[in-house]
């Protein structure tokens, strides 16, 4: 539980809010923390909130995509919320389109998306 | 002449060969210059009657007559033309001469003197002068021919300058138009809460596509949009580059949590999209705007 990113719990949804640009080891640490907690808390959804980030490098993006696939294999869904315009644009230019990963504009929408409440 | 060649400085314009290079291209040598100069006195004397004659010819055409407002203007243009033909035989063919000729070409272009009119006037002058020179030099026709042939070279060089100016001016105008098109703003309209409509009109180059993407993404954030309808009915041409720009915009919108729907796809656009490997599975599309908005609303509810 030594990760730099706190993982909160809201019902059966885990929420990880990234507050600063993470190094490669931090983001890998977050990945294993989340995968562990999904089972531990019997979570159905995971939200990664990146709204505070104005950059996201290719390693970070790829790891998030991997994380989404792995979370799915453990029986839950992952959504990335709050991607900023600049981040979205540079990700697209790098060809990192997060195909198959759910996205939402903010935490609230993301929660609604994962809990199936809709809007 | 050798002085002229030595002193012609390299011009900033790299695409255009320097004056001495142009002279070499037209094979205009010192001999040609001195031969043309030998015609100077005759040409000077004959210029006026030839031009008078030419204007009688010119003004017999309805279309040409419309270029002139009044007799004053005709007199002024005649004077200009006199100077023009005198310079042809007398002026040093240097950078200054070239610049001056290009300036005159520009004036012609602005005044609506077509290349046909310009070359036609030139041909008329050379033809009349040729006949008169041959008449005067009946005792030495061989020399007359050689003098006229040299003058011919210089005249062609001169015409090339004017025509280049025509082309340059037109090209500059087209470029300007294109720049204006690419700077056309694209409005991002809020159709209703959470639904944005972006009507794209004109040409979409990479500069404009980039601006469009940035603006759409900012508006998605600011207006908390959940769906975006991108209508490309008014886009002039969609090649694979433009198509991939559009896909980038839509993908970036999705990353921000907004669903994008592309509408107004013509048959050509559909083909361009297929060519870059895009299928409707990866993308919400609709033939027309109304259908597109219906799809967007359904996606927002579901």
mmCIF file of C-alpha atoms in Angstrom:
data_model
loop_
_atom_site.group_PDB
_atom_site.id
_atom_site.type_symbol
_atom_site.label_atom_id
_atom_site.label_comp_id
_atom_site.label_asym_id
_atom_site.label_seq_id
_atom_site.Cartn_x
_atom_site.Cartn_y
_atom_site.Cartn_z
ATOM 1 C CA UNK A 1 0.000 0.000 0.000
ATOM 2 C CA UNK A 2 3.019 2.211 -0.580
ATOM 3 C CA UNK A 3 1.682 3.749 -3.821
ATOM 4 C CA UNK A 4 1.805 7.506 -4.233
ATOM 5 C CA UNK A 5 -1.765 7.662 -5.432
ATOM 6 C CA UNK A 6 -4.532 7.136 -2.897
ATOM 7 C CA UNK A 7 -7.249 4.741 -4.033
ATOM 8 C CA UNK A 8 -10.643 5.727 -2.648
ATOM 9 C CA UNK A 9 -13.734 3.581 -2.474
ATOM 10 C CA UNK A 10 -17.227 4.696 -3.342
ATOM 11 C CA UNK A 11 -19.573 1.750 -3.011
ATOM 12 C CA UNK A 12 -18.146 -0.898 -5.279
ATOM 13 C CA UNK A 13 -16.218 1.593 -7.401
ATOM 14 C CA UNK A 14 -12.567 2.419 -6.825
ATOM 15 C CA UNK A 15 -11.407 5.948 -7.537
ATOM 16 C CA UNK A 16 -7.801 6.908 -8.184
ATOM 17 C CA UNK A 17 -7.207 10.578 -8.687
ATOM 18 C CA UNK A 18 -3.874 11.501 -10.259
ATOM 19 C CA UNK A 19 -2.714 14.831 -8.938
ATOM 20 C CA UNK A 20 0.648 15.186 -10.623
ATOM 21 C CA UNK A 21 2.538 13.748 -13.519
ATOM 22 C CA UNK A 22 3.681 10.315 -12.365
ATOM 23 C CA UNK A 23 6.957 8.608 -13.050
ATOM 24 C CA UNK A 24 7.030 5.241 -14.747
ATOM 25 C CA UNK A 25 7.464 3.309 -11.486
ATOM 26 C CA UNK A 26 4.653 5.241 -9.785
ATOM 27 C CA UNK A 27 2.196 4.437 -12.538
ATOM 28 C CA UNK A 28 3.247 0.763 -12.522
ATOM 29 C CA UNK A 29 2.770 0.841 -8.740
ATOM 30 C CA UNK A 30 -0.721 2.275 -9.219
ATOM 31 C CA UNK A 31 -1.501 -0.481 -11.689
ATOM 32 C CA UNK A 32 -0.652 -3.280 -9.254
ATOM 33 C CA UNK A 33 -2.423 -1.497 -6.377
ATOM 34 C CA UNK A 34 -5.600 -1.200 -8.402
ATOM 35 C CA UNK A 35 -5.499 -4.788 -9.618
ATOM 36 C CA UNK A 36 -5.023 -5.956 -6.034
ATOM 37 C CA UNK A 37 -7.847 -3.760 -4.698
ATOM 38 C CA UNK A 38 -10.302 -4.834 -7.375
ATOM 39 C CA UNK A 39 -10.269 -8.326 -5.891
ATOM 40 C CA UNK A 40 -9.852 -7.262 -2.289
ATOM 41 C CA UNK A 41 -12.904 -4.977 -2.360
ATOM 42 C CA UNK A 42 -14.856 -6.954 -4.964
ATOM 43 C CA UNK A 43 -15.062 -3.792 -7.040
ATOM 44 C CA UNK A 44 -17.188 -3.602 -10.192
ATOM 45 C CA UNK A 45 -15.642 -0.446 -11.529
ATOM 46 C CA UNK A 46 -12.470 1.607 -11.425
ATOM 47 C CA UNK A 47 -12.220 5.296 -12.222
ATOM 48 C CA UNK A 48 -8.910 6.948 -12.994
ATOM 49 C CA UNK A 49 -9.309 10.717 -12.777
ATOM 50 C CA UNK A 50 -6.691 12.595 -14.786
ATOM 51 C CA UNK A 51 -8.396 16.019 -14.806
ATOM 52 C CA UNK A 52 -5.510 17.580 -12.871
ATOM 53 C CA UNK A 53 -2.943 16.490 -15.445
ATOM 54 C CA UNK A 54 -1.954 18.738 -18.328
ATOM 55 C CA UNK A 55 0.469 16.167 -19.741
ATOM 56 C CA UNK A 56 0.309 12.436 -20.065
ATOM 57 C CA UNK A 57 3.254 10.727 -21.713
ATOM 58 C CA UNK A 58 3.075 7.723 -23.982
ATOM 59 C CA UNK A 59 4.177 5.317 -21.263
ATOM 60 C CA UNK A 60 1.451 6.602 -18.946
ATOM 61 C CA UNK A 61 -1.169 6.322 -21.668
ATOM 62 C CA UNK A 62 -0.155 2.804 -22.612
ATOM 63 C CA UNK A 63 -0.107 1.691 -19.002
ATOM 64 C CA UNK A 64 -3.605 3.110 -18.511
ATOM 65 C CA UNK A 65 -4.790 1.133 -21.535
ATOM 66 C CA UNK A 66 -3.123 -2.023 -20.161
ATOM 67 C CA UNK A 67 -4.669 -1.332 -16.777
ATOM 68 C CA UNK A 68 -8.122 -1.098 -18.368
ATOM 69 C CA UNK A 69 -7.664 -4.454 -20.091
ATOM 70 C CA UNK A 70 -6.340 -6.122 -16.928
ATOM 71 C CA UNK A 71 -9.142 -4.690 -14.764
ATOM 72 C CA UNK A 72 -11.628 -6.087 -17.262
ATOM 73 C CA UNK A 73 -9.994 -9.509 -16.954
ATOM 74 C CA UNK A 74 -10.508 -9.320 -13.210
ATOM 75 C CA UNK A 75 -14.204 -8.759 -13.735
ATOM 76 C CA UNK A 76 -14.566 -5.005 -13.385
ATOM 77 C CA UNK A 77 -14.673 -2.006 -15.772
ATOM 78 C CA UNK A 78 -12.265 0.906 -15.919
ATOM 79 C CA UNK A 79 -13.076 4.427 -17.008
ATOM 80 C CA UNK A 80 -10.682 7.302 -17.480
ATOM 81 C CA UNK A 81 -12.248 10.637 -16.676
ATOM 82 C CA UNK A 82 -11.314 14.282 -17.101
ATOM 83 C CA UNK A 83 -8.836 14.114 -19.967
ATOM 84 C CA UNK A 84 -7.957 17.744 -20.751
ATOM 85 C CA UNK A 85 -8.063 19.164 -24.307
ATOM 86 C CA UNK A 86 -4.276 19.417 -24.666
ATOM 87 C CA UNK A 87 -3.777 15.905 -23.350
ATOM 88 C CA UNK A 88 -6.471 14.513 -25.637
ATOM 89 C CA UNK A 89 -4.950 16.219 -28.662
ATOM 90 C CA UNK A 90 -1.399 15.089 -27.998
ATOM 91 C CA UNK A 91 -2.566 11.540 -27.301
ATOM 92 C CA UNK A 92 -4.337 11.471 -30.655
ATOM 93 C CA UNK A 93 -1.276 12.878 -32.413
ATOM 94 C CA UNK A 94 0.817 10.103 -30.844
ATOM 95 C CA UNK A 95 -1.739 7.564 -32.039
ATOM 96 C CA UNK A 96 -2.716 6.609 -28.480
ATOM 97 C CA UNK A 97 -6.461 6.460 -28.830
ATOM 98 C CA UNK A 98 -7.349 4.203 -25.860
ATOM 99 C CA UNK A 99 -9.571 2.067 -28.051
ATOM 100 C CA UNK A 100 -12.047 0.099 -25.965
ATOM 101 C CA UNK A 101 -11.466 2.132 -22.816
ATOM 102 C CA UNK A 102 -14.455 4.008 -21.428
ATOM 103 C CA UNK A 103 -13.979 7.750 -21.042
ATOM 104 C CA UNK A 104 -16.063 10.437 -19.373
ATOM 105 C CA UNK A 105 -15.720 14.158 -18.892
ATOM 106 C CA UNK A 106 -15.637 14.102 -15.066
ATOM 107 C CA UNK A 107 -15.864 11.940 -11.993
ATOM 108 C CA UNK A 108 -19.627 12.273 -11.692
ATOM 109 C CA UNK A 109 -20.298 11.209 -15.268
ATOM 110 C CA UNK A 110 -17.776 8.413 -14.923
ATOM 111 C CA UNK A 111 -19.485 7.084 -11.782
ATOM 112 C CA UNK A 112 -22.851 7.206 -13.519
ATOM 113 C CA UNK A 113 -21.357 5.387 -16.492
ATOM 114 C CA UNK A 114 -19.912 2.570 -14.361
ATOM 115 C CA UNK A 115 -22.863 2.148 -12.016
ATOM 116 C CA UNK A 116 -25.186 2.017 -14.981
ATOM 117 C CA UNK A 117 -27.317 4.904 -13.743
ATOM 118 C CA UNK A 118 -26.997 6.734 -17.009
ATOM 119 C CA UNK A 119 -27.875 10.356 -17.226
ATOM 120 C CA UNK B 1 27.232 44.520 -71.926
ATOM 121 C CA UNK B 2 30.015 42.665 -70.072
ATOM 122 C CA UNK B 3 29.739 45.354 -67.389
ATOM 123 C CA UNK B 4 26.064 44.621 -67.079
ATOM 124 C CA UNK B 5 26.683 40.921 -66.676
ATOM 125 C CA UNK B 6 29.422 41.446 -64.117
ATOM 126 C CA UNK B 7 27.407 43.896 -62.082
ATOM 127 C CA UNK B 8 24.160 41.984 -61.930
ATOM 128 C CA UNK B 9 23.880 41.132 -58.288
ATOM 129 C CA UNK B 10 22.369 37.851 -57.109
ATOM 130 C CA UNK B 11 18.687 38.428 -56.391
ATOM 131 C CA UNK B 12 16.955 37.452 -53.215
ATOM 132 C CA UNK B 13 14.353 35.572 -55.182
ATOM 133 C CA UNK B 14 15.960 32.149 -55.563
ATOM 134 C CA UNK B 15 13.315 30.692 -57.840
ATOM 135 C CA UNK B 16 13.934 33.327 -60.488
ATOM 136 C CA UNK B 17 17.243 33.106 -62.342
ATOM 137 C CA UNK B 18 19.287 36.295 -62.166
ATOM 138 C CA UNK B 19 19.113 38.710 -65.083
ATOM 139 C CA UNK B 20 22.361 37.558 -66.680
ATOM 140 C CA UNK B 21 21.149 33.986 -66.553
ATOM 141 C CA UNK B 22 17.891 34.995 -68.236
ATOM 142 C CA UNK B 23 19.849 36.820 -70.926
ATOM 143 C CA UNK B 24 21.942 33.704 -71.470
ATOM 144 C CA UNK B 25 18.770 31.629 -71.708
ATOM 145 C CA UNK B 26 17.498 33.887 -74.488
ATOM 146 C CA UNK B 27 20.978 33.839 -76.011
ATOM 147 C CA UNK B 28 21.140 37.640 -76.007
ATOM 148 C CA UNK B 29 24.755 38.613 -76.607
ATOM 149 C CA UNK B 30 26.603 41.893 -76.931
ATOM 150 C CA UNK B 31 26.229 41.572 -80.709
ATOM 151 C CA UNK B 32 22.453 41.457 -80.323
ATOM 152 C CA UNK B 33 22.531 44.526 -78.118
ATOM 153 C CA UNK B 34 24.597 46.539 -80.575
ATOM 154 C CA UNK B 35 22.424 45.383 -83.493
ATOM 155 C CA UNK B 36 19.315 46.473 -81.637
ATOM 156 C CA UNK B 37 20.993 49.793 -80.919
ATOM 157 C CA UNK B 38 21.705 50.176 -84.612
ATOM 158 C CA UNK B 39 17.944 50.083 -85.049
ATOM 159 C CA UNK B 40 17.425 52.717 -82.352
ATOM 160 C CA UNK B 41 17.292 55.736 -84.644
ATOM 161 C CA UNK B 42 14.934 54.027 -87.090
ATOM 162 C CA UNK B 43 12.766 52.615 -84.329
ATOM 163 C CA UNK B 44 12.571 56.002 -82.637
ATOM 164 C CA UNK B 45 11.432 57.638 -85.788
ATOM 165 C CA UNK B 46 8.957 54.914 -86.692
ATOM 166 C CA UNK B 47 7.529 54.289 -83.234
ATOM 167 C CA UNK B 48 4.975 57.041 -83.457
ATOM 168 C CA UNK B 49 3.417 56.185 -86.835
ATOM 169 C CA UNK B 50 3.378 52.499 -85.918
ATOM 170 C CA UNK B 51 1.616 53.198 -82.641
ATOM 171 C CA UNK B 52 -0.912 55.481 -84.330
ATOM 172 C CA UNK B 53 -1.542 52.728 -86.813
ATOM 173 C CA UNK B 54 -1.803 50.174 -84.054
ATOM 174 C CA UNK B 55 -4.418 52.195 -82.174
ATOM 175 C CA UNK B 56 -6.525 52.473 -85.287
ATOM 176 C CA UNK B 57 -6.337 48.676 -85.445
ATOM 177 C CA UNK B 58 -6.960 48.240 -81.709
ATOM 178 C CA UNK B 59 -9.889 50.638 -81.451
ATOM 179 C CA UNK B 60 -11.688 48.818 -84.219
ATOM 180 C CA UNK B 61 -12.322 46.099 -81.625
ATOM 181 C CA UNK B 62 -15.330 46.699 -79.409
ATOM 182 C CA UNK B 63 -13.790 44.786 -76.470
ATOM 183 C CA UNK B 64 -10.549 46.768 -76.593
ATOM 184 C CA UNK B 65 -12.347 50.110 -76.826
ATOM 185 C CA UNK B 66 -14.053 49.454 -73.507
ATOM 186 C CA UNK B 67 -10.648 49.573 -71.768
ATOM 187 C CA UNK B 68 -10.410 53.307 -72.406
ATOM 188 C CA UNK B 69 -12.424 55.956 -70.642
ATOM 189 C CA UNK B 70 -11.612 58.898 -72.930
ATOM 190 C CA UNK B 71 -9.177 60.281 -75.502
ATOM 191 C CA UNK B 72 -6.910 61.656 -72.753
ATOM 192 C CA UNK B 73 -6.367 58.190 -71.465
ATOM 193 C CA UNK B 74 -5.660 56.905 -74.947
ATOM 194 C CA UNK B 75 -3.050 59.656 -75.384
ATOM 195 C CA UNK B 76 -1.422 58.747 -72.062
ATOM 196 C CA UNK B 77 -1.301 55.044 -72.881
ATOM 197 C CA UNK B 78 0.164 55.871 -76.310
ATOM 198 C CA UNK B 79 2.928 57.880 -74.645
ATOM 199 C CA UNK B 80 3.640 54.981 -72.300
ATOM 200 C CA UNK B 81 3.815 52.590 -75.187
ATOM 201 C CA UNK B 82 6.175 54.847 -77.088
ATOM 202 C CA UNK B 83 8.517 54.881 -74.114
ATOM 203 C CA UNK B 84 8.135 51.127 -73.786
ATOM 204 C CA UNK B 85 9.255 50.401 -77.341
ATOM 205 C CA UNK B 86 12.044 52.983 -77.238
ATOM 206 C CA UNK B 87 13.435 51.323 -74.111
ATOM 207 C CA UNK B 88 13.322 48.006 -75.889
ATOM 208 C CA UNK B 89 16.081 49.035 -78.268
ATOM 209 C CA UNK B 90 17.907 51.573 -76.106
ATOM 210 C CA UNK B 91 17.766 50.524 -72.439
ATOM 211 C CA UNK B 92 20.477 48.554 -70.715
ATOM 212 C CA UNK B 93 19.119 45.086 -70.024
ATOM 213 C CA UNK B 94 19.966 45.132 -66.327
ATOM 214 C CA UNK B 95 18.188 44.365 -63.073
ATOM 215 C CA UNK B 96 16.633 47.805 -63.026
ATOM 216 C CA UNK B 97 15.203 47.252 -66.492
ATOM 217 C CA UNK B 98 13.816 43.881 -65.415
ATOM 218 C CA UNK B 99 12.221 45.393 -62.304
ATOM 219 C CA UNK B 100 10.686 48.158 -64.403
ATOM 220 C CA UNK B 101 9.297 45.689 -66.952
ATOM 221 C CA UNK B 102 7.823 43.589 -64.167
ATOM 222 C CA UNK B 103 6.197 46.686 -62.700
ATOM 223 C CA UNK B 104 4.638 47.484 -66.074
ATOM 224 C CA UNK B 105 3.458 43.878 -66.353
ATOM 225 C CA UNK B 106 1.754 44.276 -62.983
ATOM 226 C CA UNK B 107 0.030 47.478 -64.107
ATOM 227 C CA UNK B 108 -1.170 45.692 -67.238
ATOM 228 C CA UNK B 109 -2.498 42.806 -65.202
ATOM 229 C CA UNK B 110 -4.399 45.157 -62.883
ATOM 230 C CA UNK B 111 -5.763 47.144 -65.826
ATOM 231 C CA UNK B 112 -7.132 43.954 -67.332
ATOM 232 C CA UNK B 113 -4.762 43.841 -70.321
ATOM 233 C CA UNK B 114 -4.905 40.169 -71.207
ATOM 234 C CA UNK B 115 -1.821 38.231 -72.382
ATOM 235 C CA UNK B 116 -3.479 37.978 -75.814
ATOM 236 C CA UNK B 117 -3.839 41.729 -76.009
ATOM 237 C CA UNK B 118 -0.275 42.267 -74.816
ATOM 238 C CA UNK B 119 1.385 39.722 -77.099
ATOM 239 C CA UNK B 120 -0.857 40.838 -79.949
ATOM 240 C CA UNK B 121 0.271 44.461 -79.570
ATOM 241 C CA UNK B 122 3.862 43.319 -79.457
ATOM 242 C CA UNK B 123 3.480 41.211 -82.570
ATOM 243 C CA UNK B 124 1.820 44.116 -84.382
ATOM 244 C CA UNK B 125 4.693 46.442 -83.490
ATOM 245 C CA UNK B 126 7.441 43.981 -84.475
ATOM 246 C CA UNK B 127 5.674 43.122 -87.698
ATOM 247 C CA UNK B 128 5.177 46.774 -88.730
ATOM 248 C CA UNK B 129 8.702 47.749 -87.729
ATOM 249 C CA UNK B 130 10.074 44.764 -89.649
ATOM 250 C CA UNK B 131 8.328 45.789 -92.827
ATOM 251 C CA UNK B 132 9.488 49.388 -92.572
ATOM 252 C CA UNK B 133 13.075 48.443 -91.789
ATOM 253 C CA UNK B 134 13.153 46.029 -94.732
ATOM 254 C CA UNK B 135 11.831 48.843 -96.966
ATOM 255 C CA UNK B 136 14.521 51.253 -95.813
ATOM 256 C CA UNK B 137 17.376 48.797 -96.067
ATOM 257 C CA UNK B 138 16.593 47.416 -99.482
ATOM 258 C CA UNK B 139 20.270 47.688 -100.446
ATOM 259 C CA UNK B 140 21.357 45.364 -97.621
ATOM 260 C CA UNK B 141 18.490 42.974 -96.833
ATOM 261 C CA UNK B 142 20.807 40.426 -95.139
ATOM 262 C CA UNK B 143 21.847 43.003 -92.546
ATOM 263 C CA UNK B 144 18.238 44.089 -92.057
ATOM 264 C CA UNK B 145 17.238 40.514 -91.280
ATOM 265 C CA UNK B 146 20.061 40.050 -88.800
ATOM 266 C CA UNK B 147 19.198 43.328 -87.046
ATOM 267 C CA UNK B 148 15.552 42.344 -86.808
ATOM 268 C CA UNK B 149 16.352 38.859 -85.563
ATOM 269 C CA UNK B 150 18.437 40.339 -82.744
ATOM 270 C CA UNK B 151 15.617 42.687 -81.839
ATOM 271 C CA UNK B 152 13.319 39.669 -81.873
ATOM 272 C CA UNK B 153 15.387 37.965 -79.190
ATOM 273 C CA UNK B 154 15.197 40.987 -76.938
ATOM 274 C CA UNK B 155 11.474 41.310 -77.572
ATOM 275 C CA UNK B 156 10.923 37.705 -76.532
ATOM 276 C CA UNK B 157 12.956 38.236 -73.387
ATOM 277 C CA UNK B 158 10.801 41.267 -72.699
ATOM 278 C CA UNK B 159 7.543 39.388 -73.253
ATOM 279 C CA UNK B 160 8.699 36.576 -70.987
ATOM 280 C CA UNK B 161 9.192 39.125 -68.193
ATOM 281 C CA UNK B 162 5.680 40.472 -68.585
ATOM 282 C CA UNK B 163 4.090 37.023 -68.781
ATOM 283 C CA UNK B 164 6.015 35.846 -65.709
ATOM 284 C CA UNK B 165 4.555 38.809 -63.885
ATOM 285 C CA UNK B 166 1.060 37.827 -64.983
ATOM 286 C CA UNK B 167 1.563 34.312 -63.670
ATOM 287 C CA UNK B 168 3.138 35.521 -60.425
ATOM 288 C CA UNK B 169 0.298 37.944 -59.788
ATOM 289 C CA UNK B 170 -2.344 35.313 -60.396
ATOM 290 C CA UNK B 171 -0.517 32.833 -58.193
ATOM 291 C CA UNK B 172 -0.256 35.381 -55.407
ATOM 292 C CA UNK B 173 -3.995 36.042 -55.693
ATOM 293 C CA UNK B 174 -4.784 32.327 -55.494
ATOM 294 C CA UNK B 175 -2.488 31.915 -52.494
ATOM 295 C CA UNK B 176 -4.178 34.828 -50.773
ATOM 296 C CA UNK B 177 -7.581 33.295 -51.413
ATOM 297 C CA UNK B 178 -6.437 29.966 -50.035
ATOM 298 C CA UNK B 179 -5.055 31.621 -46.933
ATOM 299 C CA UNK B 180 -8.351 33.401 -46.378
ATOM 300 C CA UNK B 181 -10.200 30.116 -46.776
ATOM 301 C CA UNK B 182 -8.004 28.364 -44.246
ATOM 302 C CA UNK B 183 -8.412 31.207 -41.764
ATOM 303 C CA UNK B 184 -12.198 31.013 -41.922
ATOM 304 C CA UNK B 185 -13.396 30.568 -38.366
ATOM 305 C CA UNK B 186 -15.405 27.483 -37.582
ATOM 306 C CA UNK B 187 -18.196 28.119 -35.105
ATOM 307 C CA UNK B 188 -18.851 25.578 -32.393
ATOM 308 C CA UNK B 189 -22.561 25.879 -31.644
ATOM 309 C CA UNK B 190 -24.426 24.559 -28.659
ATOM 310 C CA UNK B 191 -27.555 22.940 -30.056
ATOM 311 C CA UNK B 192 -28.891 22.152 -26.633
ATOM 312 C CA UNK B 193 -27.503 21.217 -23.239
ATOM 313 C CA UNK B 194 -24.511 18.958 -23.753
ATOM 314 C CA UNK B 195 -24.862 18.746 -27.546
ATOM 315 C CA UNK B 196 -22.504 20.680 -29.809
ATOM 316 C CA UNK B 197 -22.831 21.233 -33.541
ATOM 317 C CA UNK B 198 -19.807 22.095 -35.661
ATOM 318 C CA UNK B 199 -20.562 22.991 -39.281
ATOM 319 C CA UNK B 200 -17.262 22.801 -41.161
ATOM 320 C CA UNK B 201 -17.200 24.861 -44.361
ATOM 321 C CA UNK B 202 -14.515 25.424 -46.973
ATOM 322 C CA UNK B 203 -11.170 23.703 -47.279
ATOM 323 C CA UNK B 204 -9.618 21.893 -44.385
ATOM 324 C CA UNK B 205 -5.821 22.002 -44.413
ATOM 325 C CA UNK B 206 -3.705 20.776 -41.538
ATOM 326 C CA UNK B 207 -3.382 24.269 -40.031
ATOM 327 C CA UNK B 208 -7.129 24.779 -39.935
ATOM 328 C CA UNK B 209 -7.839 21.207 -38.874
ATOM 329 C CA UNK B 210 -5.512 21.658 -35.913
ATOM 330 C CA UNK B 211 -7.259 24.866 -34.846
ATOM 331 C CA UNK B 212 -10.614 23.179 -35.275
ATOM 332 C CA UNK B 213 -9.594 20.260 -33.046
ATOM 333 C CA UNK B 214 -8.259 22.523 -30.314
ATOM 334 C CA UNK B 215 -11.414 24.652 -30.361
ATOM 335 C CA UNK B 216 -13.776 21.702 -30.323
ATOM 336 C CA UNK B 217 -11.937 20.154 -27.372
ATOM 337 C CA UNK B 218 -11.957 23.408 -25.411
ATOM 338 C CA UNK B 219 -15.668 23.884 -26.006
ATOM 339 C CA UNK B 220 -16.359 20.294 -24.945
ATOM 340 C CA UNK B 221 -14.633 21.052 -21.655
ATOM 341 C CA UNK B 222 -16.202 24.490 -21.154
ATOM 342 C CA UNK B 223 -19.754 23.480 -22.063
ATOM 343 C CA UNK B 224 -19.512 20.014 -20.515
ATOM 344 C CA UNK B 225 -20.638 18.480 -23.773
ATOM 345 C CA UNK B 226 -21.576 14.825 -23.995
ATOM 346 C CA UNK B 227 -22.039 14.689 -27.741
ATOM 347 C CA UNK B 228 -20.584 16.493 -30.742
ATOM 348 C CA UNK B 229 -22.006 16.532 -34.262
ATOM 349 C CA UNK B 230 -19.399 17.359 -36.878
ATOM 350 C CA UNK B 231 -21.063 18.303 -40.148
ATOM 351 C CA UNK B 232 -18.831 18.287 -43.223
ATOM 352 C CA UNK B 233 -21.459 18.919 -45.897
ATOM 353 C CA UNK B 234 -19.708 22.204 -46.729
ATOM 354 C CA UNK B 235 -16.169 20.848 -46.983
ATOM 355 C CA UNK B 236 -14.949 21.302 -50.535
ATOM 356 C CA UNK B 237 -12.612 18.346 -50.811
ATOM 357 C CA UNK B 238 -11.835 15.549 -48.431
ATOM 358 C CA UNK B 239 -8.698 13.604 -49.184
ATOM 359 C CA UNK B 240 -7.150 11.037 -46.892
ATOM 360 C CA UNK B 241 -5.173 13.731 -45.016
ATOM 361 C CA UNK B 242 -8.325 15.704 -44.220
ATOM 362 C CA UNK B 243 -10.171 12.502 -43.365
ATOM 363 C CA UNK B 244 -7.496 11.542 -40.861
ATOM 364 C CA UNK B 245 -7.672 15.059 -39.343
ATOM 365 C CA UNK B 246 -11.410 14.583 -38.835
ATOM 366 C CA UNK B 247 -10.882 11.182 -37.242
ATOM 367 C CA UNK B 248 -8.293 12.712 -34.915
ATOM 368 C CA UNK B 249 -10.771 15.362 -33.814
ATOM 369 C CA UNK B 250 -13.442 12.767 -33.178
ATOM 370 C CA UNK B 251 -11.072 10.466 -31.301
ATOM 371 C CA UNK B 252 -9.856 13.323 -29.116
ATOM 372 C CA UNK B 253 -13.494 14.211 -28.364
ATOM 373 C CA UNK B 254 -14.123 10.631 -27.297
ATOM 374 C CA UNK B 255 -11.074 10.711 -24.997
ATOM 375 C CA UNK B 256 -12.687 13.666 -23.275
ATOM 376 C CA UNK B 257 -15.852 11.688 -22.771
ATOM 377 C CA UNK B 258 -17.928 13.177 -25.582
ATOM 378 C CA UNK B 259 -19.393 11.045 -28.360
ATOM 379 C CA UNK B 260 -18.710 12.400 -31.819
ATOM 380 C CA UNK B 261 -20.996 11.917 -34.810
ATOM 381 C CA UNK B 262 -19.803 12.746 -38.326
ATOM 382 C CA UNK B 263 -22.509 13.864 -40.735
ATOM 383 C CA UNK B 264 -22.747 15.084 -44.316
ATOM 384 C CA UNK B 265 -20.555 12.380 -45.791
ATOM 385 C CA UNK B 266 -20.573 12.375 -49.562
ATOM 386 C CA UNK B 267 -19.705 9.296 -51.575
ATOM 387 C CA UNK B 268 -16.150 10.608 -52.072
ATOM 388 C CA UNK B 269 -15.668 11.200 -48.367
ATOM 389 C CA UNK B 270 -16.902 7.728 -47.548
ATOM 390 C CA UNK B 271 -14.349 6.358 -50.000
ATOM 391 C CA UNK B 272 -11.558 8.483 -48.515
ATOM 392 C CA UNK B 273 -12.403 7.193 -45.058
ATOM 393 C CA UNK B 274 -12.437 3.574 -46.186
ATOM 394 C CA UNK B 275 -9.072 4.153 -47.844
ATOM 395 C CA UNK B 276 -7.450 5.131 -44.543
ATOM 396 C CA UNK B 277 -9.000 2.106 -42.885
ATOM 397 C CA UNK B 278 -11.882 3.712 -41.031
ATOM 398 C CA UNK B 279 -15.103 1.756 -40.748
ATOM 399 C CA UNK B 280 -18.448 2.770 -39.328
ATOM 400 C CA UNK B 281 -17.888 0.411 -36.394
ATOM 401 C CA UNK B 282 -15.213 2.672 -34.977
ATOM 402 C CA UNK B 283 -17.132 5.800 -35.765
ATOM 403 C CA UNK B 284 -20.653 7.168 -35.541
ATOM 404 C CA UNK B 285 -21.649 8.528 -38.935
ATOM 405 C CA UNK B 286 -24.790 9.685 -40.650
ATOM 406 C CA UNK B 287 -25.634 10.783 -44.163
ATOM 407 C CA UNK B 288 -27.318 14.027 -43.225
ATOM 408 C CA UNK B 289 -27.346 16.405 -40.290
ATOM 409 C CA UNK B 290 -30.867 15.559 -39.094
ATOM 410 C CA UNK B 291 -30.076 11.886 -38.826
ATOM 411 C CA UNK B 292 -26.772 12.748 -37.152
ATOM 412 C CA UNK B 293 -28.488 14.782 -34.453
ATOM 413 C CA UNK B 294 -30.947 11.947 -33.842
ATOM 414 C CA UNK B 295 -28.047 9.538 -33.386
ATOM 415 C CA UNK B 296 -26.276 11.953 -31.034
ATOM 416 C CA UNK B 297 -29.406 12.383 -28.919
ATOM 417 C CA UNK B 298 -29.896 8.651 -28.679
ATOM 418 C CA UNK B 299 -26.267 8.210 -27.629
ATOM 419 C CA UNK B 300 -26.658 10.889 -24.972
ATOM 420 C CA UNK B 301 -29.670 9.174 -23.489
ATOM 421 C CA UNK B 302 -28.290 5.653 -23.623
#
